[in-house]
CSV table of C-alpha atoms in Angstrom, one decimal:
chain,number,residue,atom,x,y,z
T,273,MET,CA,189.8,47.4,218.0
T,274,ASN,CA,188.7,50.1,220.4
T,275,MET,CA,190.7,52.8,222.1
T,276,ALA,CA,190.9,50.9,225.4
T,277,THR,CA,192.5,47.9,223.8
T,278,ARG,CA,195.0,49.9,221.7
T,279,PHE,CA,196.3,52.2,224.5
T,280,SER,CA,197.5,50.3,227.5
T,281,ILE,CA,200.2,50.9,230.2
T,282,HIS,CA,201.2,47.2,230.0
T,283,ASP,CA,204.3,46.5,227.9
T,284,LYS,CA,204.5,42.7,227.8
T,285,THR,CA,205.3,40.9,224.6
T,286,LYS,CA,201.7,39.8,224.2
T,287,SER,CA,200.6,43.4,224.4
T,288,ASP,CA,202.9,44.6,221.6
T,289,ASN,CA,199.9,45.6,219.5
T,290,ARG,CA,199.2,48.5,222.0
T,291,VAL,CA,200.7,51.9,222.6
T,292,SER,CA,201.8,52.6,226.2
T,293,LEU,CA,199.4,54.8,228.1
T,294,ILE,CA,202.4,56.8,229.3
T,295,ILE,CA,203.4,57.6,225.7
T,296,VAL,CA,199.8,58.6,224.9
T,297,LEU,CA,199.6,60.9,228.0
T,298,LEU,CA,203.0,62.4,227.2
T,299,PHE,CA,202.4,63.4,223.6
T,300,THR,CA,198.8,64.3,224.2
T,301,SER,CA,199.9,66.7,227.0
T,302,PHE,CA,201.8,68.7,224.4
T,303,LEU,CA,198.5,69.8,223.0
T,304,PHE,CA,197.6,71.7,226.2
T,305,PRO,CA,199.7,74.9,226.7
T,306,ILE,CA,198.7,75.3,230.3
T,307,VAL,CA,201.0,76.7,233.0
T,308,ILE,CA,200.5,75.8,236.7
T,309,ASN,CA,202.6,77.9,239.0
T,310,LEU,CA,203.6,76.4,242.4
T,311,GLY,CA,205.9,79.0,244.0
T,312,THR,CA,208.8,79.6,241.6
T,313,VAL,CA,208.3,76.3,239.8
T,314,LYS,CA,206.3,76.2,236.5
T,315,PHE,CA,204.4,72.9,236.0
T,316,LEU,CA,203.5,72.3,232.4
T,317,PRO,CA,201.3,69.2,231.6
T,318,TYR,CA,204.1,67.2,230.1
T,319,ARG,CA,206.3,67.9,233.1
T,320,LEU,CA,203.6,66.5,235.4
T,321,VAL,CA,203.4,63.3,233.3
T,322,LEU,CA,207.2,62.9,233.5
T,323,ILE,CA,207.3,63.6,237.2
T,324,VAL,CA,204.4,61.3,238.1
T,325,THR,CA,205.8,58.4,236.0
T,326,ALA,CA,209.5,58.9,236.8
T,327,ILE,CA,209.9,56.2,239.4
T,328,HIS,CA,207.9,53.7,237.4
T,329,ILE,CA,210.0,54.4,234.3
T,330,LEU,CA,213.3,54.3,236.1
T,331,ASN,CA,212.4,50.9,237.7
T,332,LYS,CA,211.4,49.5,234.3
T,333,PHE,CA,214.6,50.8,232.7
T,334,LEU,CA,216.8,49.2,235.3
T,335,LEU,CA,215.0,45.9,234.6
T,336,LEU,CA,215.8,46.0,230.9
T,337,PRO,CA,217.9,42.9,230.1
T,338,LYS,CA,220.4,44.8,227.9
T,339,LYS,CA,221.7,48.3,228.3
T,340,ASN,CA,223.4,50.2,225.6
T,341,PHE,CA,226.5,52.5,225.3
T,342,VAL,CA,224.2,55.4,224.4
T,343,ASP,CA,222.2,54.8,227.7
T,344,HIS,CA,225.4,55.4,229.7
T,345,LEU,CA,226.3,58.4,227.6
T,346,ILE,CA,222.9,60.0,228.3
T,347,ILE,CA,223.4,59.6,232.1
T,348,PHE,CA,227.0,60.8,232.0
T,349,TYR,CA,226.0,63.9,229.9
T,350,THR,CA,223.3,64.8,232.4
T,351,LEU,CA,225.7,64.3,235.3
T,352,TRP,CA,228.2,66.7,233.7
T,353,CYS,CA,225.5,69.3,233.1
T,354,THR,CA,224.5,69.0,236.7
T,355,LEU,CA,228.0,69.6,237.9
T,356,CYS,CA,228.3,72.7,235.7
T,357,ILE,CA,225.1,74.1,237.1
T,358,PHE,CA,226.2,73.4,240.7
T,359,ILE,CA,229.5,75.2,240.0
T,360,GLY,CA,227.9,78.2,238.4
T,361,PHE,CA,225.0,78.7,240.8
T,362,GLY,CA,225.6,76.7,243.9
T,363,ILE,CA,223.8,73.6,245.0
T,364,VAL,CA,220.9,75.2,246.9
T,365,ASN,CA,220.1,77.7,244.1
T,366,SER,CA,220.4,75.1,241.4
T,367,MET,CA,218.0,72.4,242.6
T,368,GLU,CA,215.0,73.5,240.5
T,369,ARG,CA,217.2,73.7,237.3
T,370,VAL,CA,218.8,70.3,238.0
T,371,VAL,CA,215.5,68.5,238.7
T,372,ILE,CA,214.0,69.9,235.4
T,373,LEU,CA,217.2,68.9,233.6
T,374,TRP,CA,216.9,65.3,234.7
T,375,ILE,CA,213.2,65.0,234.2
T,376,GLU,CA,213.3,66.4,230.7
T,377,SER,CA,216.6,64.7,229.6
T,378,VAL,CA,216.6,61.3,231.1
T,379,ILE,CA,212.9,60.3,231.6
T,380,PRO,CA,211.7,60.8,228.0
T,381,TYR,CA,214.7,58.8,226.7
T,382,PHE,CA,213.9,56.0,229.2
T,383,ILE,CA,210.2,56.0,228.2
T,384,ALA,CA,211.2,55.3,224.6
T,385,ARG,CA,213.7,52.6,225.7
T,386,VAL,CA,211.1,50.9,227.9
T,387,TYR,CA,208.1,51.0,225.7
T,388,ILE,CA,209.5,50.9,222.1
T,389,THR,CA,211.3,47.6,222.1
T,390,ASN,CA,210.6,46.0,218.8
T,391,SER,CA,209.2,46.7,215.3
T,392,GLN,CA,205.6,46.3,216.3
T,393,THR,CA,205.7,48.8,219.1
T,394,PHE,CA,207.7,51.2,216.9
T,395,MET,CA,205.0,51.0,214.2
T,396,ASN,CA,202.2,51.4,216.6
T,397,PHE,CA,203.8,54.6,217.9
T,398,ALA,CA,204.2,55.9,214.3
T,399,LYS,CA,200.4,55.4,213.8
T,400,PHE,CA,199.7,57.2,217.1
T,401,ILE,CA,202.0,60.2,216.5
T,402,PHE,CA,200.4,60.6,213.0
T,403,LEU,CA,197.0,61.1,214.8
T,404,ILE,CA,198.6,63.8,217.0
T,405,ILE,CA,199.9,65.6,213.9
T,406,LEU,CA,196.5,65.4,212.3
T,407,VAL,CA,195.1,67.3,215.3
T,408,LEU,CA,197.8,70.0,214.8
T,409,ILE,CA,197.0,70.5,211.1
T,410,PRO,CA,193.7,72.4,211.4
T,411,ILE,CA,195.1,74.3,214.4
T,412,GLY,CA,198.0,75.5,212.3
T,413,LEU,CA,196.0,76.3,209.2
T,414,PHE,CA,193.5,78.3,211.3
T,415,GLU,CA,196.3,80.3,212.8
T,416,ASN,CA,197.9,80.9,209.4
T,417,LEU,CA,194.7,82.8,208.4
T,418,THR,CA,193.7,84.4,211.7
T,419,ALA,CA,196.9,84.9,213.7
T,420,GLN,CA,195.2,83.2,216.7
T,421,SER,CA,196.4,80.0,218.4
T,422,LEU,CA,193.3,78.0,219.2
T,423,PRO,CA,194.8,76.1,222.2
T,424,ILE,CA,196.2,79.3,223.7
T,425,THR,CA,193.1,81.4,223.0
T,426,ILE,CA,190.6,78.8,224.3
T,427,LEU,CA,192.4,77.5,227.3
T,428,GLY,CA,193.6,81.0,228.1
T,429,LYS,CA,190.0,81.9,229.1
T,430,ILE,CA,190.2,79.4,232.0
T,431,PHE,CA,193.9,78.8,232.7
T,432,GLN,CA,197.2,80.6,232.6
T,433,THR,CA,198.8,79.6,229.4
T,434,ILE,CA,202.2,80.0,227.7
T,435,PRO,CA,202.5,83.4,226.0
T,436,TYR,CA,201.5,84.0,222.4
T,437,VAL,CA,204.7,85.1,220.6
T,438,ASP,CA,204.5,88.1,218.2
T,439,HIS,CA,205.9,87.1,214.9
T,440,GLU,CA,205.9,88.3,211.3
T,441,THR,CA,204.0,87.0,208.4
T,442,ARG,CA,205.7,84.9,205.7
T,443,LEU,CA,204.4,84.1,202.3
T,444,GLY,CA,201.3,86.2,203.1
T,445,LEU,CA,200.4,83.9,206.1
T,446,ASP,CA,200.8,84.3,209.8
T,447,ARG,CA,203.2,81.7,211.3
T,448,ALA,CA,201.5,79.1,213.3
T,449,GLN,CA,202.6,78.6,216.9
T,450,GLY,CA,199.9,76.1,217.9
T,451,PRO,CA,200.3,74.7,221.5
T,452,PHE,CA,204.1,75.2,221.5
T,453,ASP,CA,206.2,78.0,222.9
T,454,HIS,CA,207.2,79.3,219.4
T,455,PRO,CA,206.2,78.7,215.8
T,456,ILE,CA,209.6,77.2,215.1
T,457,LEU,CA,208.9,74.4,217.6
T,458,LEU,CA,205.7,73.4,215.9
T,459,GLY,CA,207.7,72.8,212.7
T,460,VAL,CA,210.4,70.9,214.6
T,461,PHE,CA,207.9,68.6,216.3
T,462,CYS,CA,206.0,67.7,213.1
T,463,PHE,CA,209.0,67.2,210.9
T,464,SER,CA,210.7,65.1,213.6
T,465,PHE,CA,208.4,62.3,212.7
T,466,PHE,CA,208.3,62.7,208.9
T,467,SER,CA,210.4,59.6,208.2
T,468,VAL,CA,208.8,57.7,211.0
T,469,VAL,CA,205.3,58.3,209.5
T,470,PHE,CA,206.5,57.6,205.9
T,471,TYR,CA,208.1,54.3,206.6
T,472,LEU,CA,206.1,52.9,209.6
T,473,SER,CA,202.6,54.3,209.8
T,474,ALA,CA,201.4,52.1,207.0
T,475,PRO,CA,204.3,49.8,206.0
T,476,GLU,CA,201.9,47.1,204.6
T,477,LYS,CA,200.1,49.6,202.4
T,478,LYS,CA,200.9,50.9,198.9
T,479,ILE,CA,203.4,53.6,198.5
T,480,LEU,CA,200.6,56.1,197.7
T,481,THR,CA,199.2,55.7,201.2
T,482,ARG,CA,202.5,56.4,202.7
T,483,ILE,CA,203.1,59.5,200.5
T,484,ILE,CA,199.7,60.9,201.5
T,485,LYS,CA,200.3,60.4,205.2
T,486,SER,CA,203.8,62.0,205.0
T,487,THR,CA,202.4,64.9,203.0
T,488,LEU,CA,200.0,65.6,205.8
T,489,VAL,CA,202.9,65.7,208.2
T,490,PHE,CA,204.5,68.2,205.8
T,491,VAL,CA,201.4,70.4,205.9
T,492,GLY,CA,201.4,70.3,209.7
T,493,GLY,CA,205.0,71.4,210.0
T,494,PHE,CA,204.8,73.9,207.1
T,495,THR,CA,202.2,76.0,208.9
T,496,ALA,CA,205.1,77.1,211.2
T,497,LEU,CA,206.8,78.7,208.1
T,498,SER,CA,210.2,78.2,209.7
T,499,SER,CA,213.4,77.6,207.7
T,500,GLY,CA,215.3,75.6,210.2
T,501,PRO,CA,212.7,72.7,210.5
T,502,LEU,CA,212.3,72.9,206.7
T,503,ALA,CA,216.0,72.3,206.3
T,504,GLY,CA,215.7,69.2,208.5
T,505,LEU,CA,212.8,68.0,206.4
T,506,GLY,CA,214.7,68.5,203.2
T,507,ALA,CA,217.5,66.3,204.6
T,508,GLN,CA,215.0,63.6,205.3
T,509,ILE,CA,213.4,63.8,201.9
T,510,GLY,CA,216.8,63.7,200.2
T,511,LEU,CA,217.8,60.6,202.1
T,512,ILE,CA,214.5,58.8,201.3
T,513,LEU,CA,214.8,59.6,197.6
T,514,TRP,CA,218.5,58.6,197.5
T,515,GLY,CA,217.7,55.3,199.1
T,516,ALA,CA,214.8,54.7,196.7
T,517,ILE,CA,216.6,55.7,193.5
T,518,PHE,CA,219.9,53.9,194.3
T,519,ARG,CA,218.5,50.9,196.2
T,520,SER,CA,220.2,48.5,193.9
T,521,VAL,CA,223.6,50.2,194.3
T,522,HIS,CA,225.9,48.5,196.9
T,523,GLY,CA,227.5,51.0,199.2
T,524,ARG,CA,225.1,53.8,198.3
T,525,TRP,CA,225.3,55.4,201.8
T,526,ILE,CA,229.1,55.4,201.7
T,527,ILE,CA,229.0,57.1,198.3
T,528,LEU,CA,226.5,59.7,199.7
T,529,THR,CA,228.6,60.4,202.8
T,530,VAL,CA,231.8,60.8,200.8
T,531,GLY,CA,230.0,63.1,198.3
T,532,VAL,CA,228.6,65.4,201.1
T,533,LEU,CA,232.0,65.6,202.8
T,534,SER,CA,233.7,66.4,199.5
T,535,VAL,CA,231.3,69.2,198.7
T,536,TYR,CA,231.8,70.6,202.2
T,537,THR,CA,235.5,70.5,201.8
T,538,LEU,CA,235.5,72.1,198.4
T,539,ILE,CA,233.2,74.9,199.7
T,540,SER,CA,235.6,75.4,202.7
T,541,LEU,CA,238.6,75.6,200.5
T,542,PHE,CA,237.4,77.7,197.5
T,543,ALA,CA,234.3,79.7,198.6
T,544,ASN,CA,234.5,83.2,200.0
T,545,SER,CA,232.2,82.1,202.9
T,546,SER,CA,232.2,79.1,205.1
T,547,PRO,CA,229.6,76.3,204.5
T,548,ILE,CA,227.7,77.3,207.6
T,549,GLU,CA,227.5,81.0,206.5
T,550,ILE,CA,226.3,79.9,203.0
T,551,ALA,CA,223.6,77.6,204.6
T,552,PHE,CA,222.4,80.4,206.8
T,553,ARG,CA,222.3,82.9,203.9
T,554,TYR,CA,220.3,80.7,201.5
T,555,LEU,CA,218.2,78.5,203.7
T,556,THR,CA,216.3,81.2,205.5
T,557,PHE,CA,213.1,83.1,204.7
T,558,ASN,CA,214.7,86.6,205.2
T,559,PRO,CA,218.3,88.1,205.3
T,560,GLY,CA,217.7,89.4,208.9
T,561,THR,CA,217.3,85.8,210.2
T,562,ALA,CA,220.5,84.7,208.4
T,563,TRP,CA,222.4,87.7,209.8
T,564,SER,CA,221.2,86.9,213.3
T,565,ARG,CA,222.2,83.2,213.0
T,566,LEU,CA,225.7,84.1,211.9
T,567,ASN,CA,226.2,86.4,214.8
T,568,ILE,CA,224.8,83.8,217.3
T,569,TRP,CA,227.3,81.3,215.9
T,570,ASN,CA,230.3,83.7,216.0
T,571,PHE,CA,229.7,85.1,219.5
T,572,GLY,CA,228.4,81.8,220.9
T,573,TYR,CA,231.6,80.1,219.8
T,574,ALA,CA,233.7,82.9,221.3
T,575,SER,CA,231.7,82.5,224.6
T,576,MET,CA,232.7,78.8,224.7
T,577,PHE,CA,236.3,79.8,224.6
T,578,ASN,CA,235.7,82.3,227.5
T,579,TYR,CA,234.3,79.5,229.6
T,580,PRO,CA,235.7,76.3,228.1
T,581,ILE,CA,235.4,73.8,230.9
T,582,PHE,CA,232.2,74.4,232.9
T,583,GLY,CA,230.5,76.8,230.6
T,584,HIS,CA,228.5,79.9,231.2
T,585,GLY,CA,225.5,78.2,232.9
T,586,PRO,CA,221.9,78.3,231.8
T,587,ASN,CA,221.6,82.1,232.0
T,588,GLU,CA,223.4,85.0,230.3
T,589,TRP,CA,226.2,84.5,227.7
T,590,THR,CA,228.9,86.7,226.3
T,591,ARG,CA,227.5,88.8,223.5
T,592,PRO,CA,227.1,92.4,222.4
T,593,PHE,CA,224.1,94.3,223.8
T,594,TRP,CA,222.3,94.4,220.4
T,595,LEU,CA,222.2,90.6,220.1
T,596,GLY,CA,219.3,88.9,221.9
T,597,LEU,CA,219.5,86.5,224.7
T,598,SER,CA,218.2,83.5,222.7
T,599,ILE,CA,220.7,81.1,221.2
T,600,ASP,CA,218.9,79.7,218.2
T,601,MET,CA,221.2,76.7,217.8
T,602,PHE,CA,220.7,73.6,219.8
T,603,TRP,CA,224.2,72.2,219.4
T,604,LEU,CA,225.8,75.5,220.4
T,605,VAL,CA,223.7,75.9,223.5
T,606,ALA,CA,225.3,72.8,225.2
T,607,GLY,CA,228.7,74.3,224.6
T,608,VAL,CA,227.8,77.8,225.9
T,609,ARG,CA,226.1,76.4,229.0
T,610,TYR,CA,228.3,73.4,229.8
T,611,GLY,CA,231.6,74.1,228.1
T,612,PHE,CA,233.5,72.1,225.5
T,613,PRO,CA,232.8,68.8,227.3
T,614,GLY,CA,229.1,69.5,227.1
T,615,PHE,CA,229.3,70.5,223.5
T,616,PHE,CA,231.2,67.4,222.4
T,617,LEU,CA,229.2,65.0,224.7
T,618,ASN,CA,225.9,66.3,223.1
T,619,LEU,CA,227.3,65.6,219.6
T,620,ILE,CA,228.8,62.2,220.6
T,621,ILE,CA,225.5,61.0,222.0
T,622,VAL,CA,223.6,61.5,218.8
T,623,GLY,CA,226.5,60.3,216.7
T,624,ALA,CA,226.8,57.2,218.8
T,625,ALA,CA,223.1,56.5,218.5
T,626,PHE,CA,223.3,56.9,214.8
T,627,PHE,CA,226.4,54.7,214.5
T,628,VAL,CA,225.2,51.7,216.6
T,629,VAL,CA,221.9,51.5,214.7
T,630,ALA,CA,223.4,52.1,211.3
T,631,SER,CA,226.1,49.5,211.9
T,632,LYS,CA,223.6,46.8,212.8
T,633,LYS,CA,224.3,43.8,210.5
T,634,ASN,CA,222.0,41.2,208.8
T,635,LYS,CA,218.8,43.3,208.9
T,636,SER,CA,215.5,41.8,207.8
T,637,HIS,CA,213.2,43.9,205.7
T,638,VAL,CA,211.2,45.1,208.7
T,639,LEU,CA,214.4,46.0,210.6
T,640,SER,CA,215.7,47.9,207.6
T,641,ILE,CA,212.7,50.2,207.3
T,642,CYS,CA,212.7,50.7,211.1
T,643,SER,CA,216.4,51.7,210.9
T,644,LYS,CA,215.8,54.1,208.0
T,645,ALA,CA,212.8,55.7,209.9
T,646,TYR,CA,215.0,56.2,213.0
T,647,LEU,CA,218.2,57.3,211.3
T,648,PHE,CA,216.6,59.7,208.9
T,649,SER,CA,214.7,61.3,211.7
T,650,LEU,CA,217.9,61.8,213.6
T,651,VAL,CA,219.5,63.4,210.6
T,652,GLY,CA,216.6,65.8,210.3
T,653,LEU,CA,217.0,66.8,213.9
T,654,ILE,CA,220.7,67.2,213.5
T,655,VAL,CA,220.3,69.5,210.6
T,656,ALA,CA,217.5,71.5,212.2
T,657,GLY,CA,219.5,71.9,215.4
T,658,TRP,CA,222.0,74.1,213.7
T,659,SER,CA,219.5,76.9,213.4
T,660,VAL,CA,216.9,75.9,216.0
T,661,HIS,CA,217.1,75.5,219.8
T,662,PHE,CA,215.0,72.6,221.2
T,663,TRP,CA,213.4,73.5,224.5
T,664,ASN,CA,210.4,72.4,226.6
T,665,ALA,CA,208.2,70.0,224.8
T,666,THR,CA,210.4,69.9,221.7
T,667,TYR,CA,213.5,69.0,223.8
T,668,VAL,CA,211.5,66.2,225.4
T,669,THR,CA,210.5,65.1,221.9
T,670,TYR,CA,214.2,65.1,220.8
T,671,MET,CA,215.2,62.9,223.8
T,672,PHE,CA,212.3,60.5,223.1
T,673,VAL,CA,213.2,60.2,219.4
T,674,LEU,CA,216.8,59.6,220.4
T,675,GLY,CA,215.8,56.6,222.5
T,676,SER,CA,213.1,55.2,220.1
T,677,GLY,CA,215.4,53.3,217.9
T,678,ILE,CA,218.0,51.9,220.2
T,679,TRP,CA,216.1,48.6,220.5
T,680,ILE,CA,217.3,47.8,216.9
T,681,VAL,CA,220.9,47.2,218.2
T,682,ASN,CA,219.9,44.2,220.3
T,683,SER,CA,217.0,43.0,218.0
T,684,LYS,CA,217.1,39.4,216.7
T,685,GLU,CA,216.1,38.5,213.2
T,686,GLU,CA,213.8,35.6,214.3
T,687,GLU,CA,211.9,38.0,216.7
T,688,GLU,CA,211.0,40.2,213.7
T,689,SER,CA,210.2,37.4,211.2
T,690,ALA,CA,206.5,37.4,211.9
T,691,GLU,CA,206.1,41.1,211.4
T,692,SER,CA,208.3,40.9,208.2
T,693,ASN,CA,206.0,38.2,206.9
T,694,ARG,CA,202.9,40.3,207.5
T,695,ILE,CA,204.4,43.3,205.7
T,696,GLU,CA,205.9,41.3,202.8
T,697,GLY,CA,203.1,38.8,202.6
T,698,PRO,CA,201.4,40.1,199.4
T,699,VAL,CA,204.7,40.4,197.7
T,700,ARG,CA,205.8,36.9,198.6
T,701,SER,CA,202.4,35.5,197.5
T,702,SER,CA,202.7,37.0,194.0
T,703,LYS,CA,206.2,35.5,193.7
T,704,MET,CA,205.0,32.1,194.8
T,705,ARG,CA,202.4,32.0,192.1
T,706,ARG,CA,205.1,32.4,189.4
T,707,GLN,CA,207.0,29.2,190.4
T,708,PRO,CA,206.1,25.8,191.9
T,709,PRO,CA,206.3,25.7,195.7
T,710,VAL,CA,209.5,24.1,197.1
T,711,TYR,CA,207.6,21.3,198.8
T,712,ALA,CA,205.8,20.4,195.5
T,713,ARG,CA,209.1,20.1,193.7
T,714,GLY,CA,210.5,18.0,196.5
T,715,ALA,CA,207.5,15.7,196.4
T,716,SER,CA,207.8,15.3,192.7
T,717,ARG,CA,211.5,14.2,193.0
T,718,ARG,CA,210.5,11.6,195.7
T,719,SER,CA,207.8,10.2,193.4
T,720,ASP,CA,210.3,9.8,190.5
T,721,MET,CA,212.8,8.0,192.7
T,722,LYS,CA,210.1,5.6,194.0
T,723,GLU,CA,209.1,4.8,190.4
T,724,ALA,CA,212.7,4.2,189.3
T,725,THR,CA,213.2,1.8,192.3
T,726,THR,CA,210.0,-0.1,191.4
T,727,ARG,CA,211.2,-0.6,187.8
T,728,ARG,CA,214.5,-2.0,189.0
């Protein structure tokens, strides 16, 4: 199957063996760190893709037969953020910010909702994103050894590019930035798809193939040498191992949830530090990073109380002069910028997406692995978001991942049966060889009855 047949803009059921051209363009554009300035507006390649396709995507989303509660939450959250920006900066001065907000928040989510609509399209996307990560691996390894980002260095000879960020070495290696705005974003991007690649890039293959592919994803993300993304990866690996080891235990996820909450409560009650402080202290590469994260949390939380309703806006925030402008905490940023309503709405969105997919009943084998791939990826992003801010291409990735598994809620078992048969075919064939087929046993019974009738 050639490239032209695999990547197509069409999204009809008969074309489910293809990846949408819009998805291909969007994620391929992340590899090109080019900046095009038109007045005060910065056009990055992925923004051009989102702007050009926005009307088409919006029209297709409106034609979806079933909308979801999460869909409405996304729109409501973006409306609230728009209101906060208008109040803080005025309508005229806020138009550029608002347009970028809608383009980067709503359109990537809608793209996933429109073009990932069943298990086949989800698996095809997993195979495609694995190819993107394979491209990032040599870029990251080269940068680890040379402190040079190949995309920024090469394209910078012709175009204006995003700046190369000065950063320290870790474990004797330079941190890889790749085509992203910061090394930490390279780690977030790769690890966002660890569970997706593990479960879906080769579901019909042996476990060894899936381990090799997910290991390559680990290599791509590890070149960033960032503790926040690694914490998110650790959460995903822990969930995968828990599910595999205790797969025969009924209620294993409830047991895990109760256990985690119990540990959190015990630490809160008896430890000298809060669980968040302990996590920052022990899950970072150096003490300076942990100290910075703790201060960001403390002063950011205080800033939310200073501007509790409409927030501080996407600019300055209340902090001491010695603390930098960056808020390295995705979940906190929404609260600082858009008040407590923005903070809770942001958490409610990801919580609602997790709940509606996790509570889907009567899952076939294929729906089960799709659910785990989606839910574990969300958990990884939730964990990473406490020490990482998602912006630009990584924020777009987060919104896309958020929408990529919502189709599971309205999926029907019979629609996934063919894919399930394809994945489980070898297993079922081996089981069939161990016992006579059902139709053979039925034919034997009919033969015995006929013989008895003849004798009478």
